[in-house]
PDB file of N, CA, C and O in Angstrom:
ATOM      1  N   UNK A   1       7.634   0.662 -35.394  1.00  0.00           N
ATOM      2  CA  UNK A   1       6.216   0.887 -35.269  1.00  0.00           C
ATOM      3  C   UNK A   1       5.973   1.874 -34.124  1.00  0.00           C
ATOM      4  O   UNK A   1       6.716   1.776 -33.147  1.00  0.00           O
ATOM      5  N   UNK A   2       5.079   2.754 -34.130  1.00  0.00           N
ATOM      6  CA  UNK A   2       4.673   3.419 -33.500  1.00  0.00           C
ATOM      7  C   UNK A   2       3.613   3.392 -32.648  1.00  0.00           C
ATOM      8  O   UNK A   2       2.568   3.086 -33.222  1.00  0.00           O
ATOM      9  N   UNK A   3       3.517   3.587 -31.570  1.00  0.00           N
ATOM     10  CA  UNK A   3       2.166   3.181 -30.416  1.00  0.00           C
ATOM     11  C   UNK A   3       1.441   4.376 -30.066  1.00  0.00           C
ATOM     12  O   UNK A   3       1.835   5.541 -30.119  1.00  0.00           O
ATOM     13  N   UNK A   4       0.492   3.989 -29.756  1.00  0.00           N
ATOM     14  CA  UNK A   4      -0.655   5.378 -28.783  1.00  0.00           C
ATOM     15  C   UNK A   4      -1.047   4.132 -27.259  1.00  0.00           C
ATOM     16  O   UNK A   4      -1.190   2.913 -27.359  1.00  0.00           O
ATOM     17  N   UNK A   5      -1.113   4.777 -26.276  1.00  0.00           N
ATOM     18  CA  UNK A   5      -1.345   4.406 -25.173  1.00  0.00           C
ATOM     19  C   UNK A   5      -2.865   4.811 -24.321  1.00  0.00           C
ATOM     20  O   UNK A   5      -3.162   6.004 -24.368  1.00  0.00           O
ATOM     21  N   UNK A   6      -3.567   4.133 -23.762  1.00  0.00           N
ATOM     22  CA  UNK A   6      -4.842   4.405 -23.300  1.00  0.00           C
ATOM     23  C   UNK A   6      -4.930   3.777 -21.985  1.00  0.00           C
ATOM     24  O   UNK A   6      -4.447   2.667 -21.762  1.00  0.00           O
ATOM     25  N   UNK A   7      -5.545   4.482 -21.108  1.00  0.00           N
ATOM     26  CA  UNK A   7      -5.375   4.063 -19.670  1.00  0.00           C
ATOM     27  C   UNK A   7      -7.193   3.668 -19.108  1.00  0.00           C
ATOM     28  O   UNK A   7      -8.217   4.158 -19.585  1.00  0.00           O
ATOM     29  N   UNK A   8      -7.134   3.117 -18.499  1.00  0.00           N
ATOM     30  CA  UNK A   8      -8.831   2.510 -18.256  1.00  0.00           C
ATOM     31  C   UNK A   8      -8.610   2.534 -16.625  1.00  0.00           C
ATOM     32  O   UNK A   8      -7.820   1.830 -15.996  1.00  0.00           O
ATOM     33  N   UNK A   9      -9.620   3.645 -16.040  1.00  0.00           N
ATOM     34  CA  UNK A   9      -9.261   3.824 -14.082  1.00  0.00           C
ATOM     35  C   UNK A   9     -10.752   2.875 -14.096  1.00  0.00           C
ATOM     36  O   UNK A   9     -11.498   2.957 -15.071  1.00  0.00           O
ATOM     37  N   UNK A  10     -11.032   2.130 -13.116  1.00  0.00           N
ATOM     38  CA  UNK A  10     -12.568   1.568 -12.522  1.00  0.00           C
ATOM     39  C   UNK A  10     -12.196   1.596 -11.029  1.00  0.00           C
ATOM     40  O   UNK A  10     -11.302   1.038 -10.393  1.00  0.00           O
ATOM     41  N   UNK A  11     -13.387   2.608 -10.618  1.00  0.00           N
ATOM     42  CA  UNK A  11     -13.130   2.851  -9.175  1.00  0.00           C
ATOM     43  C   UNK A  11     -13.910   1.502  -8.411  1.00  0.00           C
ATOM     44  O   UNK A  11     -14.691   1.110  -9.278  1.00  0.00           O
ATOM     45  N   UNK A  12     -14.041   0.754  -7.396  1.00  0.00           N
ATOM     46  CA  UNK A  12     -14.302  -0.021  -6.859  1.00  0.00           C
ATOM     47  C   UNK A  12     -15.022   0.268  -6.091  1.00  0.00           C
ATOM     48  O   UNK A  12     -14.676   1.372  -5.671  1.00  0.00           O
ATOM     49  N   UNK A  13     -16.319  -0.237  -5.358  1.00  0.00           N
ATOM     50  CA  UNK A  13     -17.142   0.065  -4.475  1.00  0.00           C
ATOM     51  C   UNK A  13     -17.248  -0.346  -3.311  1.00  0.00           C
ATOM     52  O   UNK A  13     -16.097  -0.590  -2.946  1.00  0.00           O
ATOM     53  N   UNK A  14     -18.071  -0.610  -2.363  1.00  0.00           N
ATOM     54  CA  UNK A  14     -17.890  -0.803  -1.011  1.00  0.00           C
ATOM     55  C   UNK A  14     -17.906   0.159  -0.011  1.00  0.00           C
ATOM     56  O   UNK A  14     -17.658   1.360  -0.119  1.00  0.00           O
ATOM     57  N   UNK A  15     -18.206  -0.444   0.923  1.00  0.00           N
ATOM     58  CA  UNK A  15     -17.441   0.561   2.338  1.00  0.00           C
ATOM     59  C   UNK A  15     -16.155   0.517   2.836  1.00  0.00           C
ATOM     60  O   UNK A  15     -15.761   1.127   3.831  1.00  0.00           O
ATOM     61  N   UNK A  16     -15.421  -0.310   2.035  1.00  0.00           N
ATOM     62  CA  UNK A  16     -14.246  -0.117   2.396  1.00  0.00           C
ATOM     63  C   UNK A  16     -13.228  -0.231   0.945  1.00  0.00           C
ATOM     64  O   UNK A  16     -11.999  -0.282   0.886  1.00  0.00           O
ATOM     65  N   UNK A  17     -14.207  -0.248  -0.123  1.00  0.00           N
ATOM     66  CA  UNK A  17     -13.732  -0.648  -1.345  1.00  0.00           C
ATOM     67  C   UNK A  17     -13.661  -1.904  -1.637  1.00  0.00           C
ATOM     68  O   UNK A  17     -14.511  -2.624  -1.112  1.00  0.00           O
ATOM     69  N   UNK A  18     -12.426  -2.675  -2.745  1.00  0.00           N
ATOM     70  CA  UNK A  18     -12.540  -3.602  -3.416  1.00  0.00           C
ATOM     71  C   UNK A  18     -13.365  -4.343  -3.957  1.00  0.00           C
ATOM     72  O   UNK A  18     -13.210  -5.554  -4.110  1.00  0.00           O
ATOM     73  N   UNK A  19     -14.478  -3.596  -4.355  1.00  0.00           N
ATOM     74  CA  UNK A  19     -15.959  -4.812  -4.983  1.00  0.00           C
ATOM     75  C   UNK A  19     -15.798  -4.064  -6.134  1.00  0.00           C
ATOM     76  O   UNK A  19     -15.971  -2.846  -6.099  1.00  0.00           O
ATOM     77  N   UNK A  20     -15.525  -4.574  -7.031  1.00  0.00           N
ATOM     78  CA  UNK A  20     -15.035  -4.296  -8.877  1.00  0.00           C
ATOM     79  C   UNK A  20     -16.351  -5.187  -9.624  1.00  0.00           C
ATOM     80  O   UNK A  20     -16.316  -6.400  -9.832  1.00  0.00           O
ATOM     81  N   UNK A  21     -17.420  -4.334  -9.942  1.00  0.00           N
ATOM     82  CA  UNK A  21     -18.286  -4.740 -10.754  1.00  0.00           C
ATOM     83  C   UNK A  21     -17.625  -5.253 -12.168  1.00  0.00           C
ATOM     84  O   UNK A  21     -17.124  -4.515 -13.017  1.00  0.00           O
ATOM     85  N   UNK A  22     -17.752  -6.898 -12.240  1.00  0.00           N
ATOM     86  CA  UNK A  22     -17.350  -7.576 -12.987  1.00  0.00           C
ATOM     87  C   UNK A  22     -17.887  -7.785 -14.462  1.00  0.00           C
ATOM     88  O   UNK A  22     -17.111  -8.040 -15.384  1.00  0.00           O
ATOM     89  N   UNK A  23     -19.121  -7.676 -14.620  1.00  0.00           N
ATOM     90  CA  UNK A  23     -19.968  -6.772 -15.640  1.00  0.00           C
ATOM     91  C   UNK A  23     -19.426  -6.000 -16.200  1.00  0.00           C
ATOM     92  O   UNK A  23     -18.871  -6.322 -17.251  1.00  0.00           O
ATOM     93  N   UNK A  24     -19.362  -4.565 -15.689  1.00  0.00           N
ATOM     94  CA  UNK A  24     -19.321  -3.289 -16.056  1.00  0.00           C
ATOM     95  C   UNK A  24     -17.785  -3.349 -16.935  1.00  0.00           C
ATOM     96  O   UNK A  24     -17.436  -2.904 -18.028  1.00  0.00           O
ATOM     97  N   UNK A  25     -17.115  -4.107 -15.895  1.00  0.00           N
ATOM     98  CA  UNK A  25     -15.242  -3.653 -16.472  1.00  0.00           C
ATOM     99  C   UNK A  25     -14.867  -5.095 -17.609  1.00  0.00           C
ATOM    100  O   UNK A  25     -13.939  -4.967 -18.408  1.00  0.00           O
ATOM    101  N   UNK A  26     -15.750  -6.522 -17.559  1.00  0.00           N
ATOM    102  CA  UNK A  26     -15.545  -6.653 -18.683  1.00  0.00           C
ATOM    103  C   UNK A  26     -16.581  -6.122 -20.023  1.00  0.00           C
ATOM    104  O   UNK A  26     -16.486  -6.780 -21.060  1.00  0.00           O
ATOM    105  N   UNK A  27     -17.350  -5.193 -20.001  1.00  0.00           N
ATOM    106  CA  UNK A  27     -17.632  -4.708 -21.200  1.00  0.00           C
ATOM    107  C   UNK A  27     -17.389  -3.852 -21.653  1.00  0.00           C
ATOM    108  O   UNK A  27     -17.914  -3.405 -22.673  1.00  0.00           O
ATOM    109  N   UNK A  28     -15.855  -3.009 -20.546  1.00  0.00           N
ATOM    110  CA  UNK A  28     -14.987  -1.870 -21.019  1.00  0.00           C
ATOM    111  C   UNK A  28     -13.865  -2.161 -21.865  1.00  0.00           C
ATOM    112  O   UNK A  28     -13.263  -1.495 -22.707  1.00  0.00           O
ATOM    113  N   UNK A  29     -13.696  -3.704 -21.282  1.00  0.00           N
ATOM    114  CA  UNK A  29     -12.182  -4.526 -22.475  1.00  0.00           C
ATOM    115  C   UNK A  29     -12.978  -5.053 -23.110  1.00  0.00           C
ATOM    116  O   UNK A  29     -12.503  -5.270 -24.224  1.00  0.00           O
ATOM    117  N   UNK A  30     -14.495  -5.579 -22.979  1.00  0.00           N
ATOM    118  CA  UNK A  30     -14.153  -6.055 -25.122  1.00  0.00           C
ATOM    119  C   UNK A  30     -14.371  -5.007 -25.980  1.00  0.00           C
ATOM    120  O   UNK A  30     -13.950  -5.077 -27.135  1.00  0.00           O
ATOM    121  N   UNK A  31     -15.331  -3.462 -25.341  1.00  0.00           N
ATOM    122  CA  UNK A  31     -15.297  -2.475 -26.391  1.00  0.00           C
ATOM    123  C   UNK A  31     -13.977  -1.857 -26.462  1.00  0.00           C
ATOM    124  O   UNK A  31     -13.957  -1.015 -27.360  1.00  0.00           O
ATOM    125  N   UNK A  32     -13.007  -1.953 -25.921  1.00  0.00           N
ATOM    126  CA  UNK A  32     -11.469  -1.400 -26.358  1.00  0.00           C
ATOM    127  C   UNK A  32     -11.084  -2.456 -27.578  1.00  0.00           C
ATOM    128  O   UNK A  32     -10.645  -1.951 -28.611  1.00  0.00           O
ATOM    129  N   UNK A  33     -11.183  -3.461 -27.530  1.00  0.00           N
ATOM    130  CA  UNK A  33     -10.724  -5.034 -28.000  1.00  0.00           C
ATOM    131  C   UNK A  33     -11.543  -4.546 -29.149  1.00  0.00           C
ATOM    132  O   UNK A  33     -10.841  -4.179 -30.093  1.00  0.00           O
ATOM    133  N   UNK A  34     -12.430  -4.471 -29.278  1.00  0.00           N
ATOM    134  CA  UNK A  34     -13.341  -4.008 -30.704  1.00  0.00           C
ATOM    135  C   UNK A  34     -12.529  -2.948 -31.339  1.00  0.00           C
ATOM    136  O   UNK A  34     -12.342  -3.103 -32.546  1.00  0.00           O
ATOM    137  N   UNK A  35     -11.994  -1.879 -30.771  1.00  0.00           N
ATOM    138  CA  UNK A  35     -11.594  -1.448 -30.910  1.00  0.00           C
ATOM    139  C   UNK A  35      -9.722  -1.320 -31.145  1.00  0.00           C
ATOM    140  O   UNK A  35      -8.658  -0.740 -30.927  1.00  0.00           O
ATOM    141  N   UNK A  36      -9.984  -1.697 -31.360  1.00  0.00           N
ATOM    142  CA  UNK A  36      -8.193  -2.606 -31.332  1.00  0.00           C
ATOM    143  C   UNK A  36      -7.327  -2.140 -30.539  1.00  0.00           C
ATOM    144  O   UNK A  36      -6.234  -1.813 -31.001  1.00  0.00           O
ATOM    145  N   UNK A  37      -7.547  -2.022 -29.426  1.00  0.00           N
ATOM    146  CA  UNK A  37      -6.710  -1.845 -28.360  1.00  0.00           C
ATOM    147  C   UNK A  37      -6.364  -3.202 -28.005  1.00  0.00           C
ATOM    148  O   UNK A  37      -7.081  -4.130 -28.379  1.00  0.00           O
ATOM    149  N   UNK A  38      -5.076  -3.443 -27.149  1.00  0.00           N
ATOM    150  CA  UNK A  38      -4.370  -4.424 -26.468  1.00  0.00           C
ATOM    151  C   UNK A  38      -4.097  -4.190 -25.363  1.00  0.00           C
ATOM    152  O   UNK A  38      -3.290  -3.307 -25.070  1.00  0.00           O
ATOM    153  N   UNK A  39      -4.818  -5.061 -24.336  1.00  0.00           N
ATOM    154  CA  UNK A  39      -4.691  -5.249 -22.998  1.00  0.00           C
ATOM    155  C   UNK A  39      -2.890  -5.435 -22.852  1.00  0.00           C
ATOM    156  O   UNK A  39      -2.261  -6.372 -23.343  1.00  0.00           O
ATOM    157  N   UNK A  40      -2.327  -4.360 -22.103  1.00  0.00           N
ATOM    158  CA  UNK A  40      -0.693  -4.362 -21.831  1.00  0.00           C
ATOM    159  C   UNK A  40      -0.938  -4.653 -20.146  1.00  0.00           C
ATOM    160  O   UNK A  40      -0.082  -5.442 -19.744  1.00  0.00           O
ATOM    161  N   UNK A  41      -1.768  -4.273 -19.200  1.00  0.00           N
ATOM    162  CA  UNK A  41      -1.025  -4.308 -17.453  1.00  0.00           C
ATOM    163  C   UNK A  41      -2.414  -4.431 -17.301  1.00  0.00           C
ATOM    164  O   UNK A  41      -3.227  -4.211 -18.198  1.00  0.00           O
ATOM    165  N   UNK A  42      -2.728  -4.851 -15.936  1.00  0.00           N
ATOM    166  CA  UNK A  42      -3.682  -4.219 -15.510  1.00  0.00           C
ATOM    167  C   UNK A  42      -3.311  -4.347 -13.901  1.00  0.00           C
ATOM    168  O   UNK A  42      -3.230  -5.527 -13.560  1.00  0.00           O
ATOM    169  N   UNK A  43      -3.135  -3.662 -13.132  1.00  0.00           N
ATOM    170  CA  UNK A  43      -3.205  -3.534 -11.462  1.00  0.00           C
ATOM    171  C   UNK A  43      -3.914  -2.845 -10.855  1.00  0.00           C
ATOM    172  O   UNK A  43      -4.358  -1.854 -11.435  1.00  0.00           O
ATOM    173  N   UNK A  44      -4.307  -3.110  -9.413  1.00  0.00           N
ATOM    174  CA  UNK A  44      -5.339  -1.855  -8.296  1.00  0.00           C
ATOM    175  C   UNK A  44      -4.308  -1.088  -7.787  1.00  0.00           C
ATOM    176  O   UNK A  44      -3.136  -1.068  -8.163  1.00  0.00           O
ATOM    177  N   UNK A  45      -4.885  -0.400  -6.819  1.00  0.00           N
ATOM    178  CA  UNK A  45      -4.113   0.657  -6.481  1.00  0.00           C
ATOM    179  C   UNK A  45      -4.812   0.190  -5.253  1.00  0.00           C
ATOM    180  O   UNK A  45      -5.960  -0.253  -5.298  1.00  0.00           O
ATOM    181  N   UNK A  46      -4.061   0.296  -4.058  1.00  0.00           N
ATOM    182  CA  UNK A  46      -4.512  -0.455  -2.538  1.00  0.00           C
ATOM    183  C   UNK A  46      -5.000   0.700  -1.790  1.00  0.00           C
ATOM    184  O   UNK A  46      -4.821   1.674  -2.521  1.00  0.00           O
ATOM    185  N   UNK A  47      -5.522   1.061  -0.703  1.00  0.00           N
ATOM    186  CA  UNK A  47      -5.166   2.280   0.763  1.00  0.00           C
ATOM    187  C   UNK A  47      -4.900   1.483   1.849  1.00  0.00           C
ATOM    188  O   UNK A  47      -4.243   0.448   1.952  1.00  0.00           O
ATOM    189  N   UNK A  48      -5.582   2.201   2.719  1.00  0.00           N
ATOM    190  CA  UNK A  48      -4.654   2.202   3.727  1.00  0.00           C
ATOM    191  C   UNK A  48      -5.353   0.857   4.837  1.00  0.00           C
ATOM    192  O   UNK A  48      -4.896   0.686   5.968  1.00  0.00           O
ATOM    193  N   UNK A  49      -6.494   0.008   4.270  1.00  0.00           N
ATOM    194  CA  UNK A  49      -7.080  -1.265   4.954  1.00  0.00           C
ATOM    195  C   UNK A  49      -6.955  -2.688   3.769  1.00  0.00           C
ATOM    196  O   UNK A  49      -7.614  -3.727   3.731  1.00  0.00           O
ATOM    197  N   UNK A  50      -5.788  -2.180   2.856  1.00  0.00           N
ATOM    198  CA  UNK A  50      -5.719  -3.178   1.835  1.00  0.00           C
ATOM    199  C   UNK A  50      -6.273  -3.606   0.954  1.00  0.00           C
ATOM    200  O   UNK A  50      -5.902  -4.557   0.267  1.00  0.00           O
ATOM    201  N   UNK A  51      -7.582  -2.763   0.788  1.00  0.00           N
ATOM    202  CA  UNK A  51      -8.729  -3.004  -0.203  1.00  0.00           C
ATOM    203  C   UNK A  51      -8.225  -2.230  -1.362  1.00  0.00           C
ATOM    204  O   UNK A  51      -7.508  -1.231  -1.309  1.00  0.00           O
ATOM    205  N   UNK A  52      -8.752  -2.896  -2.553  1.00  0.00           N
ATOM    206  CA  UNK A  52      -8.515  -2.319  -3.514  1.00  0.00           C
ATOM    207  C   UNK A  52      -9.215  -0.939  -3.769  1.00  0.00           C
ATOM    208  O   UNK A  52     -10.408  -0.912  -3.467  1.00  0.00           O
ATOM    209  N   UNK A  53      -8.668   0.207  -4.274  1.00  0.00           N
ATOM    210  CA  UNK A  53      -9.406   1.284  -4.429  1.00  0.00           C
ATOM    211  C   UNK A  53      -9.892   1.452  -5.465  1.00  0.00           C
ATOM    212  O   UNK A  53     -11.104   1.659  -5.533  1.00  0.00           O
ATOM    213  N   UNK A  54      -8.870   1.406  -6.921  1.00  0.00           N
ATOM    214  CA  UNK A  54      -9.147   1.476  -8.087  1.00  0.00           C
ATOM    215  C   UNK A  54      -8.520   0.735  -8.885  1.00  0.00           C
ATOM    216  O   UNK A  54      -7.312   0.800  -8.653  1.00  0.00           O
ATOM    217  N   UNK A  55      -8.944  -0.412 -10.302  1.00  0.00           N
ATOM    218  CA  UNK A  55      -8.574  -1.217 -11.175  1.00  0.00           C
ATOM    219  C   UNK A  55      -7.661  -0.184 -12.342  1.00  0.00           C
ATOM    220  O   UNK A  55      -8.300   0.656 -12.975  1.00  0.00           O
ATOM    221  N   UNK A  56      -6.614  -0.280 -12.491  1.00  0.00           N
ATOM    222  CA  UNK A  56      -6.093   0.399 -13.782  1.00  0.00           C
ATOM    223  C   UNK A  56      -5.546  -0.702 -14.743  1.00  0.00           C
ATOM    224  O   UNK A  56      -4.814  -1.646 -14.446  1.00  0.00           O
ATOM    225  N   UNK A  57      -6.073  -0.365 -15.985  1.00  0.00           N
ATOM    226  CA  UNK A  57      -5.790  -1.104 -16.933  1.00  0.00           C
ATOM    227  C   UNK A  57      -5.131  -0.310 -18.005  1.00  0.00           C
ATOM    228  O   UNK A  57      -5.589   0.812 -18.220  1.00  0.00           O
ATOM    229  N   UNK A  58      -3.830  -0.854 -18.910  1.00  0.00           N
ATOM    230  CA  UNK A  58      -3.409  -0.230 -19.879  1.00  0.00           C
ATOM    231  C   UNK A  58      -3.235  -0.490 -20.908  1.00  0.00           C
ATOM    232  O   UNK A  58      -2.317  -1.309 -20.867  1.00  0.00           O
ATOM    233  N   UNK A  59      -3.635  -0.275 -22.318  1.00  0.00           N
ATOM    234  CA  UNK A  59      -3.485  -0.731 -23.279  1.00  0.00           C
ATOM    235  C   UNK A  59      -2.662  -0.313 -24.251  1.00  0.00           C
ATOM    236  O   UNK A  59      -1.830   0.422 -23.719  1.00  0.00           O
ATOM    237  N   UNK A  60      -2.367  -0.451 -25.989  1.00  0.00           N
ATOM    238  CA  UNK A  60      -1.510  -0.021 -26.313  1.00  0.00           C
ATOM    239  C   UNK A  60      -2.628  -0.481 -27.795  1.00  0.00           C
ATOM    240  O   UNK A  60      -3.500  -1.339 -27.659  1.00  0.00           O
ATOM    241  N   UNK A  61      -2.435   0.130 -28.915  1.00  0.00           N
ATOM    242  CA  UNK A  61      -2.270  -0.102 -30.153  1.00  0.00           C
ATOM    243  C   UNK A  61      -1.597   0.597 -31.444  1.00  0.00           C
ATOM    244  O   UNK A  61      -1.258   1.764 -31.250  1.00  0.00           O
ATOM    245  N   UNK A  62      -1.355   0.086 -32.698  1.00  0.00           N
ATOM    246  CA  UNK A  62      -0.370   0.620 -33.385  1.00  0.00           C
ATOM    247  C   UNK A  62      -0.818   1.904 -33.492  1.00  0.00           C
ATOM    248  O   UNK A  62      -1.849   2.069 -32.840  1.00  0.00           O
ATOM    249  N   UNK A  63      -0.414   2.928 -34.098  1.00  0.00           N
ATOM    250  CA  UNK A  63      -0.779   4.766 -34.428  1.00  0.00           C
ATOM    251  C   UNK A  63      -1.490   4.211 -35.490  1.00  0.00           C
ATOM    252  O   UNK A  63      -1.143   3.197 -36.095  1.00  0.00           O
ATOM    253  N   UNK A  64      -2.470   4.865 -35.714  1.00  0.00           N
ATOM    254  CA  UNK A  64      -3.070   4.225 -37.143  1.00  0.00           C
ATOM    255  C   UNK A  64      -2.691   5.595 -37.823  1.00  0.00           C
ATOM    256  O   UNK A  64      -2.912   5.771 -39.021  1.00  0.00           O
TER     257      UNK A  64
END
């Protein structure tokens, strides 16, 4: 089987970062999920006071 891959960045807010509007990013996975994408990873990306900067999420579904 063959895959296509799709990457989902959500930048985080704050003054120092890590505040991930929880809203916004789950109504980015169920319209992928509608879309038949499959949640594969999801991790932040840190700097340099440990806050999260940005949520990356990756998905995967068959090649149609």
């Amino acid at each position: 089987m063959k895959w296509e891959y799709r990457t989902l960045k959500i930048a985080t807010t704050g003054w120092l970062g890590g505040r991930l509007d929880e809203n916004a990013f789950t109504a980015y996975m169920n319209q992928l999920g509608r879309e038949e994408w499959e949640l594969v990873s999801a991790f932040d990306t840190s700097q340099n006071c440990g806050a999260s900067r940005d949520v990356i999420a990756v998905f995967k579904r068959p090649v149609r």
